[in-house]
Coordinates of C-alpha atoms in Angstrom, one line a residue:
Chain A
M30 CA 0.0 0.0 0.0
R31 CA 1.0 3.5 -0.7
T32 CA 1.3 4.6 3.0
A33 CA 4.4 2.5 3.1
V34 CA 6.2 5.0 1.0
V35 CA 5.9 7.7 3.5
P36 CA 9.1 7.3 5.7
A37 CA 7.3 6.0 8.8
R38 CA 9.8 7.2 11.4
K39 CA 9.5 10.8 10.4
H40 CA 5.8 11.3 9.7
H41 CA 4.0 9.0 12.0
H42 CA 2.0 10.6 14.9
T43 CA 2.9 14.1 13.9
P44 CA -0.1 16.5 14.0
A45 CA -0.1 16.5 10.2
W46 CA -0.3 12.7 10.0
W47 CA -3.2 12.7 12.4
V48 CA -5.1 15.4 10.4
G49 CA -4.4 13.5 7.2
S50 CA -5.7 10.2 8.7
V51 CA -8.8 11.8 10.1
L52 CA -9.5 13.5 6.9
K53 CA -9.2 10.2 4.9
V54 CA -11.5 8.4 7.2
L55 CA -14.1 11.3 6.9
V56 CA -13.9 11.3 3.1
G57 CA -14.2 7.5 3.1
L58 CA -17.2 7.7 5.3
V59 CA -18.9 10.2 2.9
F60 CA -18.4 7.7 0.0
L61 CA -19.7 4.9 2.2
V62 CA -22.8 6.8 3.2
A63 CA -23.5 8.0 -0.3
A64 CA -23.3 4.4 -1.7
L65 CA -25.3 2.8 1.1
F66 CA -27.7 5.4 2.4
P67 CA -30.4 4.9 -0.3
L68 CA -30.5 1.2 0.4
A69 CA -30.4 1.7 4.2
W70 CA -33.4 4.1 3.8
M71 CA -35.2 1.5 1.7
V72 CA -34.8 -1.2 4.3
I73 CA -36.0 1.1 7.1
A74 CA -38.9 2.5 5.1
G75 CA -40.0 -1.1 4.8
F76 CA -40.8 -1.0 8.6
K77 CA -42.9 2.1 8.2
S78 CA -46.7 2.4 8.0
K79 CA -48.3 3.5 4.8
T80 CA -48.3 7.3 5.5
E81 CA -44.9 7.5 7.2
V82 CA -42.7 6.8 4.2
I83 CA -43.1 10.2 2.6
A84 CA -44.7 11.9 5.6
T85 CA -44.6 15.7 6.2
P86 CA -42.5 16.5 8.2
F87 CA -40.1 13.9 6.9
Q88 CA -39.0 11.2 9.4
F89 CA -36.0 8.9 8.9
F90 CA -37.0 6.3 11.4
P91 CA -40.5 4.9 11.8
E92 CA -42.6 6.0 14.8
V93 CA -43.2 2.3 15.5
W94 CA -41.1 -0.4 13.8
K95 CA -43.6 -2.6 12.0
V96 CA -42.7 -6.0 10.8
E97 CA -46.1 -6.3 9.1
N98 CA -45.0 -5.1 5.7
Y99 CA -42.3 -7.8 5.5
T100 CA -44.6 -10.5 6.8
Q101 CA -47.5 -9.4 4.6
I102 CA -45.5 -9.4 1.4
L103 CA -43.9 -12.7 2.2
S104 CA -47.2 -14.3 2.6
D105 CA -48.6 -12.8 -0.6
P106 CA -48.7 -15.7 -3.0
S107 CA -48.3 -13.5 -6.1
F108 CA -45.0 -12.1 -4.7
L109 CA -43.8 -15.6 -3.8
L110 CA -44.7 -17.0 -7.1
T111 CA -42.9 -14.1 -8.9
M112 CA -39.8 -14.6 -6.7
G113 CA -39.8 -18.4 -7.5
W114 CA -40.5 -17.8 -11.2
T115 CA -37.6 -15.2 -11.4
S116 CA -35.2 -17.5 -9.5
L117 CA -36.0 -20.4 -11.8
G118 CA -35.6 -18.3 -14.9
A119 CA -32.3 -16.9 -13.6
L120 CA -31.0 -20.3 -12.8
L121 CA -31.9 -21.8 -16.2
F122 CA -30.5 -18.6 -17.9
T123 CA -27.2 -18.9 -16.0
V124 CA -26.8 -22.7 -16.6
L125 CA -27.7 -22.6 -20.2
G126 CA -25.4 -19.6 -20.8
L127 CA -22.4 -21.2 -19.1
T128 CA -23.0 -24.4 -20.9
V129 CA -23.2 -23.2 -24.5
N130 CA -20.6 -20.3 -23.9
S131 CA -18.0 -22.5 -22.3
L132 CA -18.2 -25.2 -25.0
A133 CA -17.6 -22.5 -27.7
A134 CA -14.9 -21.0 -25.5
Y135 CA -13.1 -24.4 -25.4
A136 CA -13.3 -24.9 -29.1
F137 CA -11.9 -21.4 -29.9
A138 CA -9.2 -21.8 -27.3
R139 CA -8.0 -25.3 -28.1
L140 CA -9.2 -26.8 -31.4
E141 CA -8.2 -26.0 -35.0
F142 CA -10.9 -26.0 -37.7
R143 CA -11.6 -24.4 -41.0
F144 CA -12.9 -20.8 -40.9
K145 CA -11.9 -20.5 -37.3
R146 CA -10.7 -16.9 -37.7
T147 CA -13.7 -15.8 -39.7
L148 CA -16.1 -17.3 -37.2
W149 CA -14.3 -15.7 -34.3
V150 CA -14.5 -12.3 -36.0
I151 CA -18.2 -12.8 -36.5
L152 CA -18.6 -13.8 -33.0
I153 CA -16.7 -10.8 -31.6
G154 CA -18.5 -8.6 -34.1
T155 CA -21.9 -9.3 -32.4
M156 CA -20.6 -7.4 -29.4
F157 CA -20.6 -4.2 -31.4
I158 CA -24.1 -4.3 -32.7
P159 CA -26.2 -1.5 -31.1
G160 CA -28.4 -2.9 -28.4
M161 CA -31.5 -0.7 -29.1
T162 CA -31.6 -1.8 -32.8
I163 CA -31.6 -5.5 -32.1
L164 CA -34.0 -5.0 -29.1
L165 CA -36.6 -3.9 -31.6
T166 CA -36.0 -6.5 -34.2
S167 CA -35.4 -9.3 -31.7
F168 CA -38.8 -8.6 -30.4
I169 CA -40.2 -9.0 -34.0
V170 CA -38.3 -12.3 -34.3
V171 CA -39.5 -13.8 -30.9
T172 CA -43.1 -12.7 -31.9
R173 CA -42.7 -14.6 -35.2
L174 CA -41.3 -17.6 -33.4
Q175 CA -44.4 -17.6 -31.2
M176 CA -42.2 -17.2 -28.0
L177 CA -44.1 -14.4 -26.5
D178 CA -45.3 -14.8 -22.9
T179 CA -43.2 -17.9 -22.3
L180 CA -40.3 -18.6 -20.0
A181 CA -38.2 -19.4 -23.1
V182 CA -38.4 -15.9 -24.3
L183 CA -36.6 -14.7 -21.2
V184 CA -34.1 -17.5 -21.0
V185 CA -33.1 -18.4 -24.6
P186 CA -32.5 -15.2 -26.6
G187 CA -29.8 -13.8 -24.4
A188 CA -28.1 -17.0 -23.3
A189 CA -25.3 -17.0 -25.9
S190 CA -23.0 -14.1 -25.4
A191 CA -19.8 -13.2 -27.2
G192 CA -18.5 -11.4 -24.1
V193 CA -18.8 -14.6 -22.0
V194 CA -17.2 -16.7 -24.6
F195 CA -14.4 -14.3 -24.8
F196 CA -14.0 -14.2 -21.0
I197 CA -13.9 -18.0 -20.6
R198 CA -11.7 -18.5 -23.6
Q199 CA -9.1 -16.1 -22.1
F200 CA -9.0 -18.3 -19.0
Y201 CA -8.7 -21.6 -21.1
L202 CA -5.8 -20.2 -23.0
N203 CA -3.8 -20.0 -19.8
I204 CA -4.3 -23.7 -18.9
P205 CA -1.1 -25.5 -19.8
S206 CA -1.5 -27.8 -22.8
S207 CA 0.8 -30.4 -21.2
L208 CA -2.2 -31.5 -19.1
E209 CA -4.2 -32.1 -22.2
E210 CA -1.4 -34.0 -24.0
A211 CA -1.2 -36.4 -21.1
A212 CA -4.9 -37.0 -21.3
M213 CA -4.8 -37.6 -25.0
L214 CA -2.1 -40.2 -24.6
D215 CA -4.5 -42.0 -22.3
G216 CA -6.9 -42.0 -25.2
C217 CA -9.3 -39.3 -24.2
G218 CA -11.2 -37.6 -27.0
R219 CA -11.6 -33.8 -27.2
F220 CA -15.0 -33.7 -25.7
S221 CA -14.1 -35.9 -22.7
I222 CA -11.0 -33.7 -22.2
F223 CA -13.3 -30.7 -21.9
I224 CA -15.6 -32.6 -19.4
R225 CA -12.9 -34.2 -17.3
L226 CA -10.1 -31.6 -17.5
F227 CA -11.3 -28.2 -18.4
L228 CA -14.7 -28.2 -16.6
P229 CA -13.2 -29.0 -13.1
L230 CA -10.8 -26.1 -13.6
S231 CA -13.4 -23.7 -14.7
K232 CA -14.7 -22.5 -11.4
P233 CA -13.1 -19.0 -11.4
P234 CA -14.5 -17.8 -14.7
F235 CA -17.8 -19.7 -14.1
V236 CA -18.3 -17.9 -10.7
V237 CA -17.8 -14.5 -12.2
M238 CA -19.7 -15.0 -15.4
G239 CA -22.4 -17.1 -13.7
I240 CA -23.1 -14.2 -11.2
T241 CA -23.0 -11.7 -14.0
S242 CA -25.6 -13.7 -15.9
F243 CA -27.8 -14.3 -12.8
L244 CA -27.7 -10.6 -12.0
A245 CA -28.5 -9.6 -15.5
Y246 CA -31.6 -11.8 -15.5
W247 CA -32.7 -10.8 -12.0
N248 CA -32.5 -7.1 -12.7
S249 CA -33.9 -7.2 -16.3
Y250 CA -36.9 -5.0 -16.9
V251 CA -37.2 -3.8 -20.5
W252 CA -37.2 -7.1 -22.3
P253 CA -39.7 -8.6 -20.0
I254 CA -42.2 -5.7 -20.3
L255 CA -42.0 -6.2 -24.0
T256 CA -42.5 -10.0 -24.1
I257 CA -44.3 -11.0 -21.0
T258 CA -48.0 -9.9 -20.7
S259 CA -49.6 -12.4 -18.3
P260 CA -49.3 -11.1 -14.7
E261 CA -48.7 -14.6 -13.3
K262 CA -45.6 -14.8 -15.6
F263 CA -44.1 -11.4 -14.6
V264 CA -40.6 -11.3 -13.5
L265 CA -39.6 -9.5 -10.2
Q266 CA -38.7 -6.1 -11.6
Q267 CA -41.9 -6.0 -13.7
Y268 CA -43.8 -7.0 -10.5
L269 CA -42.4 -4.2 -8.6
A270 CA -43.0 -1.6 -11.3
T271 CA -46.6 -2.7 -11.6
F272 CA -47.0 -2.8 -7.8
R273 CA -45.7 0.8 -7.7
S274 CA -48.2 2.1 -10.3
E275 CA -51.2 0.1 -9.2
R276 CA -50.9 0.2 -5.4
S277 CA -49.1 3.5 -5.2
T278 CA -50.4 4.3 -1.6
E279 CA -48.9 1.2 0.0
L280 CA -45.4 2.5 0.2
G281 CA -44.3 0.7 3.2
L282 CA -45.3 -2.6 1.5
L283 CA -43.4 -1.5 -1.7
M284 CA -40.3 -0.7 0.2
A285 CA -40.4 -4.1 1.9
G286 CA -40.9 -5.8 -1.4
S287 CA -38.0 -3.9 -2.9
T288 CA -35.8 -4.8 -0.1
L289 CA -36.7 -8.5 -0.4
A290 CA -36.1 -8.3 -4.2
A291 CA -32.7 -6.8 -3.7
A292 CA -31.6 -9.0 -0.8
P293 CA -30.8 -12.2 -2.7
V294 CA -28.4 -10.5 -5.3
V295 CA -26.7 -8.4 -2.5
I296 CA -26.1 -11.5 -0.5
L297 CA -24.8 -13.3 -3.6
F298 CA -22.5 -10.5 -4.2
L299 CA -21.2 -10.3 -0.6
I300 CA -20.5 -14.1 -0.7
F301 CA -18.4 -13.8 -3.9
Q302 CA -17.2 -10.2 -3.6
R303 CA -13.6 -11.2 -3.6
Q304 CA -13.9 -13.0 -7.0
I305 CA -16.1 -10.3 -8.6
I306 CA -13.9 -7.4 -7.5
G307 CA -10.8 -9.3 -8.4
N308 CA -12.1 -9.8 -11.9
I309 CA -12.7 -6.1 -12.5
K310 CA -9.0 -5.6 -12.9
M311 CA -9.0 -7.8 -16.0
A312 CA -12.1 -6.2 -17.4
G313 CA -10.6 -2.7 -17.2
L314 CA -7.3 -3.5 -18.6
K315 CA -8.1 -5.9 -21.5
Chain Z
M30 CA -9.9 -29.2 -50.3
T31 CA -12.0 -31.7 -52.3
S32 CA -10.3 -34.9 -53.5
S33 CA -10.6 -34.0 -57.2
T34 CA -8.5 -30.9 -56.8
A35 CA -5.9 -32.9 -55.0
E36 CA -5.6 -35.4 -57.8
R37 CA -4.8 -32.8 -60.4
S38 CA -1.5 -31.6 -58.9
P39 CA -0.5 -34.6 -57.0
S40 CA 2.4 -34.0 -54.7
R41 CA 1.8 -30.5 -53.3
R42 CA -2.0 -30.7 -53.1
A43 CA -1.8 -34.2 -51.6
G44 CA 0.7 -32.9 -49.0
R45 CA -1.4 -29.9 -48.2
Q46 CA -4.4 -32.1 -47.8
R47 CA -2.7 -34.5 -45.5
H48 CA -1.5 -31.5 -43.6
D49 CA -4.9 -30.0 -43.4
T50 CA -6.5 -33.4 -42.5
F51 CA -4.1 -33.5 -39.6
R52 CA -4.5 -29.9 -38.6
Y53 CA -8.3 -29.9 -38.7
R54 CA -8.7 -33.5 -37.3
D55 CA -10.8 -32.0 -34.5
G56 CA -12.9 -30.0 -36.9
K57 CA -16.2 -32.0 -36.5
V58 CA -16.0 -31.9 -32.7
A59 CA -15.2 -28.2 -32.9
Y60 CA -18.2 -27.4 -35.1
L61 CA -20.5 -29.3 -32.7
L62 CA -19.1 -27.4 -29.7
I63 CA -19.6 -23.9 -31.3
L64 CA -22.9 -24.8 -32.9
P65 CA -25.2 -23.9 -30.1
V66 CA -23.7 -20.5 -29.6
M67 CA -23.6 -19.8 -33.3
I68 CA -27.2 -20.8 -33.8
L69 CA -28.4 -18.7 -30.8
L70 CA -26.3 -15.7 -31.9
G71 CA -27.5 -16.2 -35.4
I72 CA -31.2 -16.2 -34.6
F73 CA -31.2 -13.6 -31.8
V74 CA -28.4 -11.2 -32.7
L75 CA -27.1 -11.5 -36.3
W76 CA -30.5 -12.1 -38.0
P77 CA -32.1 -9.2 -36.1
A78 CA -29.2 -7.0 -37.1
V79 CA -29.6 -7.8 -40.8
Y80 CA -33.3 -7.5 -40.4
A81 CA -33.0 -4.2 -38.9
G82 CA -31.0 -3.0 -41.9
Y83 CA -33.7 -4.3 -44.2
L84 CA -36.6 -2.8 -42.3
S85 CA -35.0 0.6 -42.1
F86 CA -35.7 0.9 -45.8
Q87 CA -39.4 -0.4 -45.5
N88 CA -42.6 1.1 -44.4
W89 CA -43.8 -1.8 -42.3
S90 CA -45.9 -2.6 -39.3
F91 CA -47.1 -5.7 -37.6
Y92 CA -50.4 -5.3 -39.5
K93 CA -49.2 -4.9 -43.1
D94 CA -46.7 -6.1 -45.7
P95 CA -43.5 -4.3 -46.0
E96 CA -43.2 -1.6 -48.7
F97 CA -39.9 -0.4 -50.0
V98 CA -39.5 3.4 -49.3
G99 CA -35.8 3.9 -49.9
W100 CA -34.1 6.4 -47.5
K101 CA -37.5 7.9 -46.4
N102 CA -37.3 6.6 -42.8
F103 CA -33.8 8.1 -42.4
T104 CA -34.8 11.5 -43.9
D105 CA -37.9 11.5 -41.8
V106 CA -35.8 11.0 -38.7
L107 CA -33.3 13.7 -39.8
K108 CA -36.1 16.1 -40.5
D109 CA -37.6 15.5 -37.1
P110 CA -36.8 18.3 -34.6
L111 CA -37.6 16.0 -31.8
F112 CA -34.8 13.7 -32.8
Y113 CA -32.2 16.5 -32.6
A114 CA -33.6 17.6 -29.3
T115 CA -33.3 14.1 -27.9
I116 CA -29.6 13.8 -29.1
R117 CA -28.8 17.2 -27.5
R118 CA -30.5 16.0 -24.3
G119 CA -28.3 12.9 -24.5
F120 CA -25.2 15.0 -24.6
M121 CA -26.4 17.1 -21.7
F122 CA -26.9 13.9 -19.8
V123 CA -23.4 12.8 -20.6
L124 CA -22.0 16.1 -19.3
M125 CA -24.0 15.8 -16.1
T126 CA -22.8 12.2 -15.4
V127 CA -19.5 11.3 -16.9
P128 CA -17.2 14.1 -15.7
V129 CA -18.6 13.8 -12.2
M130 CA -18.2 10.1 -12.2
L131 CA -14.6 10.3 -13.4
V132 CA -13.6 13.0 -10.8
L133 CA -15.4 11.1 -7.9
A134 CA -13.9 7.8 -9.0
F135 CA -10.4 9.3 -9.1
L136 CA -10.8 10.8 -5.7
F137 CA -12.2 7.5 -4.4
S138 CA -9.3 5.5 -5.8
S139 CA -6.7 8.0 -4.5
L140 CA -8.3 7.4 -1.1
V141 CA -8.4 3.6 -1.4
V142 CA -4.8 3.2 -2.3
S143 CA -3.7 5.3 0.6
V144 CA -5.6 3.6 3.5
S145 CA -5.1 0.4 5.3
G146 CA -6.1 -2.9 3.6
R147 CA -9.1 -3.6 5.7
F148 CA -10.7 0.0 5.3
A149 CA -9.9 -0.2 1.6
G150 CA -11.7 -3.5 1.3
V151 CA -14.8 -2.1 3.1
L152 CA -14.8 0.9 0.8
K153 CA -14.4 -1.2 -2.4
V154 CA -17.3 -3.6 -1.5
S155 CA -19.5 -0.7 -0.4
I156 CA -19.1 1.4 -3.5
Y157 CA -19.8 -1.6 -5.7
I158 CA -23.1 -2.5 -4.0
P159 CA -25.3 0.0 -5.9
T160 CA -24.1 -1.6 -9.2
I161 CA -26.0 -4.8 -8.4
I162 CA -29.2 -3.0 -7.6
S163 CA -31.8 -3.0 -10.4
T164 CA -32.9 0.2 -12.2
V165 CA -36.5 -0.4 -11.1
I166 CA -35.6 -0.5 -7.4
T167 CA -33.2 2.4 -7.8
S168 CA -36.0 4.4 -9.5
I169 CA -38.5 3.6 -6.8
V170 CA -36.1 4.7 -4.1
F171 CA -35.0 7.9 -5.7
V172 CA -38.6 8.9 -6.8
L173 CA -39.6 8.8 -3.1
I174 CA -36.5 10.7 -2.0
Y175 CA -37.4 13.4 -4.5
D176 CA -41.0 13.6 -3.4
Y177 CA -42.2 17.2 -3.3
S178 CA -43.9 17.3 0.1
G179 CA -42.6 14.4 2.1
G180 CA -39.4 13.5 0.4
L181 CA -36.0 13.4 2.1
L182 CA -34.3 15.9 -0.2
N183 CA -36.7 18.8 0.2
W184 CA -36.7 18.2 3.9
V185 CA -32.9 18.6 4.0
L186 CA -33.1 21.7 1.8
A187 CA -35.6 23.1 4.2
Y188 CA -33.0 23.0 6.9
F189 CA -31.0 25.5 4.9
S190 CA -34.3 27.5 4.2
I191 CA -34.3 26.6 0.5
D192 CA -37.8 26.2 -1.0
P193 CA -38.9 22.7 -2.0
V194 CA -38.3 21.7 -5.6
A195 CA -40.5 19.4 -7.7
W196 CA -37.4 17.5 -8.8
I197 CA -38.9 15.1 -11.3
G198 CA -42.0 17.2 -11.9
D199 CA -40.1 20.3 -13.1
P200 CA -38.6 20.2 -16.7
A201 CA -35.7 22.3 -15.5
W202 CA -34.6 19.8 -12.8
A203 CA -35.8 16.4 -14.1
L204 CA -32.8 15.5 -16.2
L205 CA -30.4 16.3 -13.2
A206 CA -32.7 14.3 -11.0
I207 CA -32.1 11.3 -13.2
A208 CA -28.4 12.0 -13.6
V209 CA -27.9 11.4 -9.8
P210 CA -29.1 7.8 -9.6
A211 CA -27.3 7.1 -12.9
I212 CA -24.1 8.2 -11.2
W213 CA -25.0 6.2 -8.1
L214 CA -25.5 3.1 -10.2
G215 CA -22.4 3.6 -12.4
M216 CA -19.9 4.7 -9.8
G217 CA -18.9 1.2 -8.6
L218 CA -17.5 -0.2 -11.8
T219 CA -15.8 3.1 -12.7
S220 CA -14.2 3.4 -9.3
L221 CA -13.0 -0.1 -9.0
I222 CA -11.4 0.0 -12.5
M223 CA -9.7 3.3 -11.4
V224 CA -8.5 1.6 -8.3
A225 CA -7.1 -1.4 -10.2
A226 CA -5.2 0.9 -12.5
M227 CA -3.8 3.1 -9.7
V228 CA -2.6 0.1 -7.8
D229 CA -0.6 -0.9 -10.9
I230 CA 1.5 2.2 -11.0
P231 CA 5.1 1.3 -10.0
Q232 CA 5.9 2.3 -6.4
E233 CA 9.4 3.5 -7.5
F234 CA 7.9 6.6 -9.1
Y235 CA 6.4 7.7 -5.9
E236 CA 9.5 6.9 -3.9
A237 CA 11.6 9.0 -6.3
A238 CA 9.1 11.9 -6.1
A239 CA 9.0 11.6 -2.2
M240 CA 12.8 11.9 -2.1
E241 CA 12.5 15.2 -4.1
G242 CA 10.0 16.4 -1.6
A243 CA 6.9 16.3 -3.9
N244 CA 3.6 16.7 -2.2
W245 CA 0.4 14.7 -2.8
W246 CA -0.9 17.2 -5.4
Q247 CA 2.4 17.2 -7.4
K248 CA 2.5 13.4 -7.3
T249 CA -1.1 13.2 -8.6
L250 CA -0.4 15.8 -11.4
Y251 CA 3.0 14.5 -12.6
I252 CA 2.8 10.8 -11.9
T253 CA -0.7 9.3 -11.3
L254 CA -2.7 11.2 -14.0
P255 CA -0.1 10.6 -16.8
Q256 CA 0.2 7.0 -15.8
M257 CA -3.6 6.6 -15.8
K258 CA -4.1 8.2 -19.2
N259 CA -5.1 5.0 -20.9
I260 CA -7.6 4.0 -18.3
I261 CA -9.1 7.5 -18.1
L262 CA -9.6 7.4 -21.9
Y263 CA -11.2 4.0 -21.7
L264 CA -13.6 5.1 -18.9
L265 CA -14.4 8.3 -20.7
I266 CA -15.5 6.5 -23.9
T267 CA -17.3 3.6 -22.1
G268 CA -18.9 6.2 -19.8
F269 CA -20.0 8.3 -22.8
V270 CA -21.4 5.2 -24.6
A271 CA -23.3 4.0 -21.5
A272 CA -24.7 7.4 -20.5
I273 CA -26.0 8.4 -24.0
Q274 CA -27.7 4.9 -24.2
Q275 CA -29.3 5.2 -20.8
Y276 CA -33.1 4.9 -21.0
E277 CA -34.3 2.5 -18.2
L278 CA -34.0 5.1 -15.5
P279 CA -36.2 7.8 -17.3
L280 CA -38.5 5.0 -18.5
V281 CA -39.4 4.0 -14.9
M282 CA -38.9 7.4 -13.1
T283 CA -40.6 9.7 -15.5
G284 CA -41.6 7.9 -18.6
G285 CA -39.7 10.7 -20.5
G286 CA -41.6 13.7 -19.1
P287 CA -42.3 16.2 -18.0
L288 CA -42.5 17.9 -21.4
D289 CA -40.0 15.4 -22.8
S290 CA -37.4 16.8 -20.6
T291 CA -36.0 13.3 -19.8
T292 CA -36.6 11.7 -23.2
L293 CA -33.0 10.5 -23.8
P294 CA -32.2 9.1 -27.2
N295 CA -32.9 5.5 -26.6
L296 CA -36.1 6.3 -24.7
F297 CA -37.3 8.4 -27.7
I298 CA -36.7 5.3 -29.9
F299 CA -38.3 2.9 -27.5
N300 CA -41.4 5.0 -27.0
H301 CA -41.7 5.5 -30.8
F302 CA -41.5 1.7 -31.3
R303 CA -44.3 1.2 -28.8
N304 CA -46.6 3.9 -30.2
D305 CA -45.7 4.4 -33.9
V306 CA -47.0 1.7 -36.2
N307 CA -44.2 2.3 -38.7
V308 CA -41.3 0.3 -37.2
G309 CA -38.9 1.4 -39.9
Y310 CA -38.8 5.0 -38.4
S311 CA -37.7 3.7 -35.0
I312 CA -35.1 1.4 -36.4
A313 CA -33.7 4.2 -38.7
A314 CA -33.5 6.3 -35.6
A315 CA -31.6 3.7 -33.6
L316 CA -29.1 3.2 -36.6
L317 CA -28.6 7.0 -36.8
L318 CA -28.0 7.2 -33.0
F319 CA -25.4 4.5 -33.5
V320 CA -23.7 6.5 -36.1
V321 CA -23.6 9.5 -33.8
L322 CA -22.3 7.3 -31.0
G323 CA -19.6 5.8 -33.1
T324 CA -18.4 9.0 -34.5
V325 CA -18.2 10.8 -31.2
S326 CA -16.3 7.9 -29.6
A327 CA -13.8 7.9 -32.5
V328 CA -13.3 11.7 -32.3
V329 CA -12.7 11.6 -28.6
F330 CA -10.3 8.6 -29.0
R331 CA -8.5 10.5 -31.8
I332 CA -8.1 13.8 -29.9
L333 CA -7.0 12.3 -26.6
N334 CA -5.0 9.6 -28.2
S335 CA -3.0 11.9 -30.4
E336 CA 0.2 11.7 -28.4
K337 CA 2.0 8.4 -28.0
L338 CA 0.4 6.7 -25.1
V339 CA 2.4 5.7 -22.0
D340 CA 1.8 2.0 -21.7

């Protein structure tokens, strides 16, 4: 760390050092509060009664802490159904994505085949197609394919991703080929090498890309509002947005619902924060 | 290589064929492995892209057959004052978000690299948490914070005897009111990329500077900033591209209003798509936006990249 540069014997515990340290802690706390305050307020507002969330005069803490909002929304079958439906979709999306993308990543990292370069350029080229353009025409395509209002329309179209293939391929390129040669001498085919050798080693890129996919699905809103119309098939974000417009007075309940909707991904992030933050280095410098 | 061509010029072709047969011995497996990705991308990305190109020259809706109209959709978009207004608004939004994010992220990473490991860890995790929160939840929370009579923001302002503002109800303030949650959502990634780049600057530079008695400000100006030029350029361009394409926040927070004051380019296109029967217009607008976006990115890159980069 950079503090090590400052010759310790001279500067430690001088008034200037103390002022500097206190200042750093204060600035750090400002960042911390700015990042977490809106969420903290959301969680706390979930304990408020209907009228307290945006009462005049404003109150940060509730008069009486009510657990009712949380228990009520957790016993609402439509909320639970939506949570379950979204979790199922997110899991399917993640598993399907990791499967197809890692297979392609392995082929592009290790195998030789005709038109490899051309296919690779096409694959990478898909990352540069403007999102809004294909959002509109993809909608037309899934309409034609009669996929509207099904789970498939949420899971399948976004599963293959050039970015994910690229990321996993980078990782596979760094696996020493001597391991593979040994396996080939033992008579393993390419596919069984992938299953027995590469897959067990794939945990780091799978964790990072798996969480990225899960998050993308969990937080998606625009594609679902275009393609899903039956309320019982709504995804979580769609449910919250509809709740907000249709039951706009029940703010305490809305805040409790939002808190519960954010909780799973925040927990997931906190569990894997080391891997996710560690990966950002690569993303930035590639 | 087919076998018939190999027969005609025996030795070389045959050798080449043997070579290729050996080289591509895994070809079949390889095609099977990439097939799922290629089919999916083909149906849901490549085909829609080609189709968009086609439809941009047609007058088409879900209810009628396409009719070729040449460049009409493009000229319609380019004649539409609302399109220019929305692009201008997009640039305003970029100016409201990207510079603030870069400065704050720079400050943040300067702080993170100068504090102890544990505090740095807490800071990094905290700043990244908003990144994983959905746009919908962010919108719900911020709209309530902005509430005119019972919201937190006007309550704080009242302490300084400032009159309440209708943050998202007043066209003068609405875009700024959307810029704040956009910064809140985007800060995490920008900051952590900055931190990663700052950690990578060789320590010796700072040691040498410290020997000559340089203060923090001088070190930042003569060492940190020049060393981070690449990453700042990268963040500037990706920040621009992300900000000008933002539309989920205004979609949920204001729907584009009041008086179109938050109709950012992509929201303009999205709303058009949902309301206008002629899909060609929306697609032409999306393609034109992409041209604007690509041009500006290229110009920014050229200008800032004109000197040889320190790598």
